[in-house]
Amino acid sequence: MSMADRDGKIWMDGKLIDWRDAKIHVLTHTLHYGMGVFEGVRAYQTADGGSAIFRLKEHTKRLLNSAKIFQMDVPFDQETLEAAQREVVRENKLASCYLRPIIWIGSEKLGVSAKGNTIHVAIAAWPWGAYLGEEGLSRGIRVKTSSFTRHHVNVSMVRAKASGWYVNSILANQEATADGYDEALLLDVDGYVSEGSGENFFLVNRGKLFTPDLSSCLDGITRDTVITLAKEAGIEVIEKRITRDEVYTADEAFFTGTAAEVTPIRELDNRTIGSGARGPITEKLQAAFFDVVSGKSAQHQDWLTKI
């Protein structure tokens, strides 16, 4: 089914409209120059039979911070955008779903300067299962180190989840999947591990959890979730620069992200990671994550916003 041709409602500039009517002009500034910001958010069916959006406040705050970085004057406040996301899930009668809030620059004029153009906001939601496949969640995925380097922090401001930055991600993912892999791992400009094309990266070695520092990767909300859950489980978490050969010799590795959730990595560059299966610490953290997002865990109920 086409993303453009389906039933449902999309929240656009303050009101719900029919899905098929959510359109923009071909001369929209963001379409040409790439300066827009967005979020990926998930709602999960909860153990009590209801539905809740996971870490809605943090996602919405990051969306607005991304816009602030680019000096985009968003015409809606955080409370309004949070309410709109709940409304979109409710009006589309969704239990578990993916939400895509996006902020873009309008079509009043083109040229590098966007001064004077209208800032628009839309929120869509739809069912979306395991981003890297259900089998990937249990068996793990095969990953290739990309020939494309992740952005330098003075080229792109990595705290912003920006539309234009994802050209780099698309190129890396295309390259990896064309070579028969499931996903790409990108290095930073100094050759250290940065992140996947749309995921943060973790490895496990000798019972400790390692993840790259945030100098060249997105400050992921699922990343923060996993770090919190790991510390609560008594697992030491170390944020540091990671070399590619450290990944080759790791006991376990996995990706995290709103779309990817917690996805094990069984292989990098034709080298088996650990036993070549989902490792025990990965499995423990994955189970803890799904217990939290579904409301099965008594911990972190404040991370769930009921619909």
Tab-separated table of C-alpha atoms in Angstrom:
chain	number	residue	atom	x	y	z
A	1	MET	CA	0.000	0.000	0.000
A	2	SER	CA	1.297	3.429	-0.957
A	3	MET	CA	2.061	5.774	1.914
A	4	ALA	CA	0.057	8.446	0.075
A	5	ASP	CA	-2.998	6.344	-0.768
A	6	ARG	CA	-4.643	5.036	2.370
A	7	ASP	CA	-7.511	5.791	4.706
A	8	GLY	CA	-7.035	7.739	7.902
A	9	LYS	CA	-6.354	11.167	9.333
A	10	ILE	CA	-3.213	13.303	9.484
A	11	TRP	CA	-2.771	16.285	11.791
A	12	MET	CA	-1.540	19.196	9.693
A	13	ASP	CA	-1.014	22.764	10.871
A	14	GLY	CA	-3.421	22.462	13.761
A	15	LYS	CA	-6.251	20.358	12.374
A	16	LEU	CA	-7.030	16.802	11.341
A	17	ILE	CA	-7.462	16.289	7.612
A	18	ASP	CA	-8.070	13.257	5.409
A	19	TRP	CA	-4.908	11.269	4.750
A	20	ARG	CA	-5.063	11.744	0.981
A	21	ASP	CA	-5.445	15.518	1.364
A	22	ALA	CA	-2.139	15.957	3.226
A	23	LYS	CA	-0.235	17.505	0.312
A	24	ILE	CA	2.395	20.188	-0.245
A	25	HIS	CA	3.516	22.177	-3.298
A	26	VAL	CA	6.428	20.974	-5.464
A	27	LEU	CA	8.214	24.266	-4.772
A	28	THR	CA	8.239	23.720	-1.023
A	29	HIS	CA	11.570	25.003	0.330
A	30	THR	CA	12.400	21.876	2.353
A	31	LEU	CA	11.815	19.640	-0.665
A	32	HIS	CA	14.588	21.469	-2.529
A	33	TYR	CA	17.101	22.285	0.200
A	34	GLY	CA	16.524	19.597	2.815
A	35	MET	CA	16.125	21.771	5.892
A	36	GLY	CA	13.348	20.117	7.820
A	37	VAL	CA	13.271	18.226	11.103
A	38	PHE	CA	11.308	15.203	12.203
A	39	GLU	CA	10.846	12.558	14.856
A	40	GLY	CA	10.177	8.852	14.966
A	41	VAL	CA	7.869	7.889	17.824
A	42	ARG	CA	6.129	4.639	18.734
A	43	ALA	CA	2.911	3.810	20.516
A	44	TYR	CA	2.487	0.331	21.962
A	45	GLN	CA	-0.508	-1.697	23.019
A	46	THR	CA	-0.203	-2.025	26.772
A	47	ALA	CA	-0.766	-4.938	29.117
A	48	ASP	CA	-4.020	-3.413	30.403
A	49	GLY	CA	-5.518	-3.468	26.900
A	50	GLY	CA	-4.964	0.200	26.229
A	51	SER	CA	-2.346	2.035	24.224
A	52	ALA	CA	0.467	4.400	25.188
A	53	ILE	CA	3.042	6.527	23.392
A	54	PHE	CA	6.571	5.785	24.583
A	55	ARG	CA	8.572	8.750	25.892
A	56	LEU	CA	6.338	11.268	24.158
A	57	LYS	CA	7.681	14.239	26.110
A	58	GLU	CA	11.310	13.465	25.243
A	59	HIS	CA	10.546	12.956	21.557
A	60	THR	CA	8.535	16.154	21.324
A	61	LYS	CA	11.200	18.131	23.153
A	62	ARG	CA	13.858	16.812	20.773
A	63	LEU	CA	11.680	17.766	17.800
A	64	LEU	CA	11.408	21.334	19.056
A	65	ASN	CA	15.111	21.457	19.901
A	66	SER	CA	15.921	20.324	16.355
A	67	ALA	CA	13.799	23.174	15.014
A	68	LYS	CA	15.479	25.618	17.392
A	69	ILE	CA	18.924	24.595	16.148
A	70	PHE	CA	17.827	25.536	12.618
A	71	GLN	CA	16.072	28.731	13.759
A	72	MET	CA	12.686	27.434	12.654
A	73	ASP	CA	9.986	29.325	14.551
A	74	VAL	CA	7.450	26.575	15.205
A	75	PRO	CA	3.901	27.939	15.608
A	76	PHE	CA	2.883	25.261	18.149
A	77	ASP	CA	4.135	24.608	21.662
A	78	GLN	CA	5.124	21.285	23.204
A	79	GLU	CA	1.800	20.721	24.943
A	80	THR	CA	-0.105	21.200	21.677
A	81	LEU	CA	2.165	18.834	19.756
A	82	GLU	CA	1.918	16.168	22.442
A	83	ALA	CA	-1.883	16.414	22.394
A	84	ALA	CA	-1.856	16.234	18.587
A	85	GLN	CA	0.139	13.002	18.637
A	86	ARG	CA	-2.312	11.400	21.047
A	87	GLU	CA	-5.178	12.614	18.867
A	88	VAL	CA	-3.683	11.117	15.704
A	89	VAL	CA	-3.315	7.681	17.311
A	90	ARG	CA	-6.816	7.829	18.753
A	91	GLU	CA	-8.552	9.089	15.594
A	92	ASN	CA	-6.875	6.431	13.457
A	93	LYS	CA	-7.948	3.746	15.961
A	94	LEU	CA	-4.413	2.423	16.331
A	95	ALA	CA	-3.147	0.288	19.206
A	96	SER	CA	0.512	-0.149	18.281
A	97	CYS	CA	1.910	2.198	15.662
A	98	TYR	CA	4.720	4.429	14.464
A	99	LEU	CA	4.293	8.220	14.503
A	100	ARG	CA	6.089	10.681	12.263
A	101	PRO	CA	5.935	14.338	13.340
A	102	ILE	CA	7.672	16.591	10.807
A	103	ILE	CA	8.389	20.313	10.607
A	104	TRP	CA	9.195	21.895	7.253
A	105	ILE	CA	9.611	25.228	5.493
A	106	GLY	CA	6.884	26.326	3.090
A	107	SER	CA	6.709	27.428	-0.529
A	108	GLU	CA	6.519	31.239	-0.361
A	109	LYS	CA	9.916	31.558	-2.042
A	110	LEU	CA	12.988	29.560	-3.047
A	111	GLY	CA	16.660	30.371	-2.680
A	112	VAL	CA	19.005	29.431	0.145
A	113	SER	CA	17.461	31.968	2.519
A	114	ALA	CA	14.194	30.738	4.011
A	115	LYS	CA	13.469	34.002	5.817
A	116	GLY	CA	9.783	34.844	5.622
A	117	ASN	CA	8.613	31.360	4.667
A	118	THR	CA	5.877	29.694	6.701
A	119	ILE	CA	6.855	26.892	9.078
A	120	HIS	CA	4.504	23.910	8.770
A	121	VAL	CA	3.942	20.919	11.056
A	122	ALA	CA	2.319	17.562	10.352
A	123	ILE	CA	1.896	14.323	12.292
A	124	ALA	CA	1.017	10.961	10.757
A	125	ALA	CA	0.698	7.531	12.368
A	126	TRP	CA	0.426	4.041	10.906
A	127	PRO	CA	1.069	0.395	11.849
A	128	TRP	CA	4.743	-0.523	11.432
A	129	GLY	CA	6.227	-3.741	12.735
A	130	ALA	CA	9.862	-4.640	13.299
A	131	TYR	CA	11.964	-2.213	11.222
A	132	LEU	CA	14.730	-4.742	10.562
A	133	GLY	CA	12.393	-7.745	10.500
A	134	GLU	CA	10.894	-9.994	13.161
A	135	GLU	CA	13.618	-12.541	12.474
A	136	GLY	CA	16.202	-9.828	13.023
A	137	LEU	CA	14.871	-9.202	16.537
A	138	SER	CA	15.436	-12.821	17.516
A	139	ARG	CA	18.234	-14.070	15.278
A	140	GLY	CA	20.164	-10.860	14.696
A	141	ILE	CA	21.186	-9.074	11.502
A	142	ARG	CA	24.181	-8.897	9.196
A	143	VAL	CA	25.871	-5.493	9.014
A	144	LYS	CA	28.498	-3.927	6.746
A	145	THR	CA	30.868	-1.087	7.580
A	146	SER	CA	29.976	1.695	5.165
A	147	SER	CA	32.383	3.449	2.828
A	148	PHE	CA	30.400	6.609	3.646
A	149	THR	CA	31.587	8.569	6.683
A	150	ARG	CA	29.217	10.018	9.277
A	151	HIS	CA	29.035	13.807	9.346
A	152	HIS	CA	31.593	15.942	11.125
A	153	VAL	CA	29.961	17.938	13.931
A	154	ASN	CA	30.922	21.205	12.221
A	155	VAL	CA	29.343	20.094	8.949
A	156	SER	CA	26.034	18.999	10.384
A	157	MET	CA	24.784	19.636	13.887
A	158	VAL	CA	24.134	16.094	15.044
A	159	ARG	CA	21.782	17.054	17.891
A	160	ALA	CA	19.206	17.937	15.241
A	161	LYS	CA	17.221	15.103	13.707
A	162	ALA	CA	17.217	16.737	10.309
A	163	SER	CA	15.755	15.549	7.014
A	164	GLY	CA	18.798	16.471	4.945
A	165	TRP	CA	21.244	14.492	7.077
A	166	TYR	CA	19.556	11.266	5.998
A	167	VAL	CA	21.005	11.407	2.484
A	168	ASN	CA	24.143	10.061	4.155
A	169	SER	CA	22.073	7.318	5.781
A	170	ILE	CA	20.323	6.386	2.538
A	171	LEU	CA	23.634	6.047	0.690
A	172	ALA	CA	25.076	3.856	3.436
A	173	ASN	CA	21.997	1.651	3.619
A	174	GLN	CA	21.772	1.299	-0.182
A	175	GLU	CA	25.391	0.211	-0.330
A	176	ALA	CA	24.987	-2.349	2.448
A	177	THR	CA	21.753	-3.889	1.199
A	178	ALA	CA	23.052	-4.043	-2.392
A	179	ASP	CA	25.879	-6.197	-1.052
A	180	GLY	CA	23.468	-8.545	0.696
A	181	TYR	CA	23.621	-7.108	4.210
A	182	ASP	CA	20.707	-5.952	6.343
A	183	GLU	CA	22.113	-2.627	7.521
A	184	ALA	CA	25.165	-0.349	7.515
A	185	LEU	CA	27.510	0.759	10.280
A	186	LEU	CA	29.039	4.194	9.724
A	187	LEU	CA	32.363	5.434	11.077
A	188	ASP	CA	33.110	9.017	12.038
A	189	VAL	CA	35.665	11.222	10.279
A	190	ASP	CA	38.443	9.790	12.468
A	191	GLY	CA	37.545	6.176	11.708
A	192	TYR	CA	35.769	5.358	14.961
A	193	VAL	CA	32.339	3.743	15.125
A	194	SER	CA	29.523	6.293	14.987
A	195	GLU	CA	26.114	4.655	14.432
A	196	GLY	CA	23.942	2.751	11.983
A	197	SER	CA	22.077	4.450	9.168
A	198	GLY	CA	19.194	5.069	11.556
A	199	GLU	CA	20.244	3.474	14.832
A	200	ASN	CA	22.611	3.881	17.761
A	201	PHE	CA	25.193	1.153	18.357
A	202	PHE	CA	26.158	-0.919	21.400
A	203	LEU	CA	28.594	-3.749	22.007
A	204	VAL	CA	29.087	-6.086	24.953
A	205	ASN	CA	32.490	-7.274	26.088
A	206	ARG	CA	33.276	-9.148	29.304
A	207	GLY	CA	29.912	-8.291	30.752
A	208	LYS	CA	30.238	-4.541	30.189
A	209	LEU	CA	28.172	-2.455	27.793
A	210	PHE	CA	29.952	-0.023	25.471
A	211	THR	CA	28.483	2.635	23.186
A	212	PRO	CA	30.068	5.474	21.176
A	213	ASP	CA	30.036	8.899	22.776
A	214	LEU	CA	27.710	11.475	21.240
A	215	SER	CA	30.286	13.498	19.325
A	216	SER	CA	29.119	12.238	15.927
A	217	CYS	CA	25.803	10.478	16.467
A	218	LEU	CA	22.230	11.291	17.385
A	219	ASP	CA	21.368	11.446	21.085
A	220	GLY	CA	18.931	8.587	20.752
A	221	ILE	CA	15.985	8.258	23.104
A	222	THR	CA	16.038	4.467	22.822
A	223	ARG	CA	19.785	4.669	23.452
A	224	ASP	CA	19.090	6.546	26.676
A	225	THR	CA	16.396	4.023	27.580
A	226	VAL	CA	18.752	1.068	27.171
A	227	ILE	CA	21.539	2.784	29.126
A	228	THR	CA	19.088	3.410	31.979
A	229	LEU	CA	17.801	-0.182	31.956
A	230	ALA	CA	21.334	-1.573	31.821
A	231	LYS	CA	22.459	0.451	34.832
A	232	GLU	CA	19.376	-0.643	36.757
A	233	ALA	CA	20.295	-4.253	35.952
A	234	GLY	CA	23.776	-3.738	37.376
A	235	ILE	CA	25.521	-3.664	33.996
A	236	GLU	CA	28.389	-1.203	33.729
A	237	VAL	CA	27.906	1.214	30.816
A	238	ILE	CA	30.902	2.891	29.198
A	239	GLU	CA	30.621	5.649	26.584
A	240	LYS	CA	33.831	5.853	24.567
A	241	ARG	CA	35.346	5.854	21.128
A	242	ILE	CA	35.082	2.378	19.610
A	243	THR	CA	37.267	0.952	16.844
A	244	ARG	CA	36.008	-1.399	14.189
A	245	ASP	CA	38.212	-4.257	15.389
A	246	GLU	CA	36.699	-3.920	18.860
A	247	VAL	CA	33.376	-4.753	17.241
A	248	TYR	CA	34.849	-7.761	15.434
A	249	THR	CA	36.042	-9.215	18.749
A	250	ALA	CA	33.021	-8.246	20.868
A	251	ASP	CA	30.934	-10.822	22.695
A	252	GLU	CA	27.688	-9.206	21.530
A	253	ALA	CA	26.477	-6.192	19.568
A	254	PHE	CA	23.133	-4.576	18.866
A	255	PHE	CA	21.408	-1.533	17.394
A	256	THR	CA	18.833	0.631	19.170
A	257	GLY	CA	16.296	3.083	17.798
A	258	THR	CA	12.617	3.943	17.824
A	259	ALA	CA	12.134	2.021	14.584
A	260	ALA	CA	14.800	-0.650	15.212
A	261	GLU	CA	13.917	-1.034	18.924
A	262	VAL	CA	16.656	-3.411	20.206
A	263	THR	CA	18.011	-5.446	17.276
A	264	PRO	CA	20.934	-7.867	17.750
A	265	ILE	CA	23.866	-7.832	15.323
A	266	ARG	CA	25.208	-11.288	14.558
A	267	GLU	CA	27.798	-10.334	11.957
A	268	LEU	CA	29.898	-7.361	10.820
A	269	ASP	CA	31.842	-7.460	7.537
A	270	ASN	CA	31.566	-11.264	7.277
A	271	ARG	CA	32.944	-11.666	10.803
A	272	THR	CA	30.722	-13.422	13.316
A	273	ILE	CA	30.044	-11.413	16.474
A	274	GLY	CA	30.397	-13.632	19.541
A	275	SER	CA	28.465	-16.864	19.046
A	276	GLY	CA	26.671	-15.509	15.994
A	277	ALA	CA	23.363	-15.365	17.854
A	278	ARG	CA	21.541	-12.962	20.137
A	279	GLY	CA	23.683	-12.780	23.251
A	280	PRO	CA	22.431	-13.068	26.855
A	281	ILE	CA	22.900	-9.402	27.773
A	282	THR	CA	21.301	-8.264	24.513
A	283	GLU	CA	18.376	-10.592	25.172
A	284	LYS	CA	18.041	-9.351	28.759
A	285	LEU	CA	17.993	-5.697	27.710
A	286	GLN	CA	15.677	-6.397	24.788
A	287	ALA	CA	13.205	-8.151	27.099
A	288	ALA	CA	13.414	-5.319	29.636
A	289	PHE	CA	12.788	-2.785	26.867
A	290	PHE	CA	9.675	-4.545	25.575
A	291	ASP	CA	8.359	-5.002	29.120
A	292	VAL	CA	8.697	-1.260	29.729
A	293	VAL	CA	7.144	-0.071	26.451
A	294	SER	CA	4.184	-2.422	26.860
A	295	GLY	CA	3.558	-1.413	30.468
A	296	LYS	CA	4.283	-4.920	31.782
A	297	SER	CA	7.026	-3.529	33.992
A	298	ALA	CA	6.175	-1.512	37.086
A	299	GLN	CA	9.240	0.591	36.383
A	300	HIS	CA	9.168	3.753	34.289
A	301	GLN	CA	5.424	4.072	33.974
A	302	ASP	CA	6.166	7.786	33.585
A	303	TRP	CA	7.657	6.991	30.174
A	304	LEU	CA	4.192	5.970	28.937
A	305	THR	CA	1.590	8.519	27.847
A	306	LYS	CA	-1.815	6.880	27.688
A	307	ILE	CA	-3.930	7.552	24.624
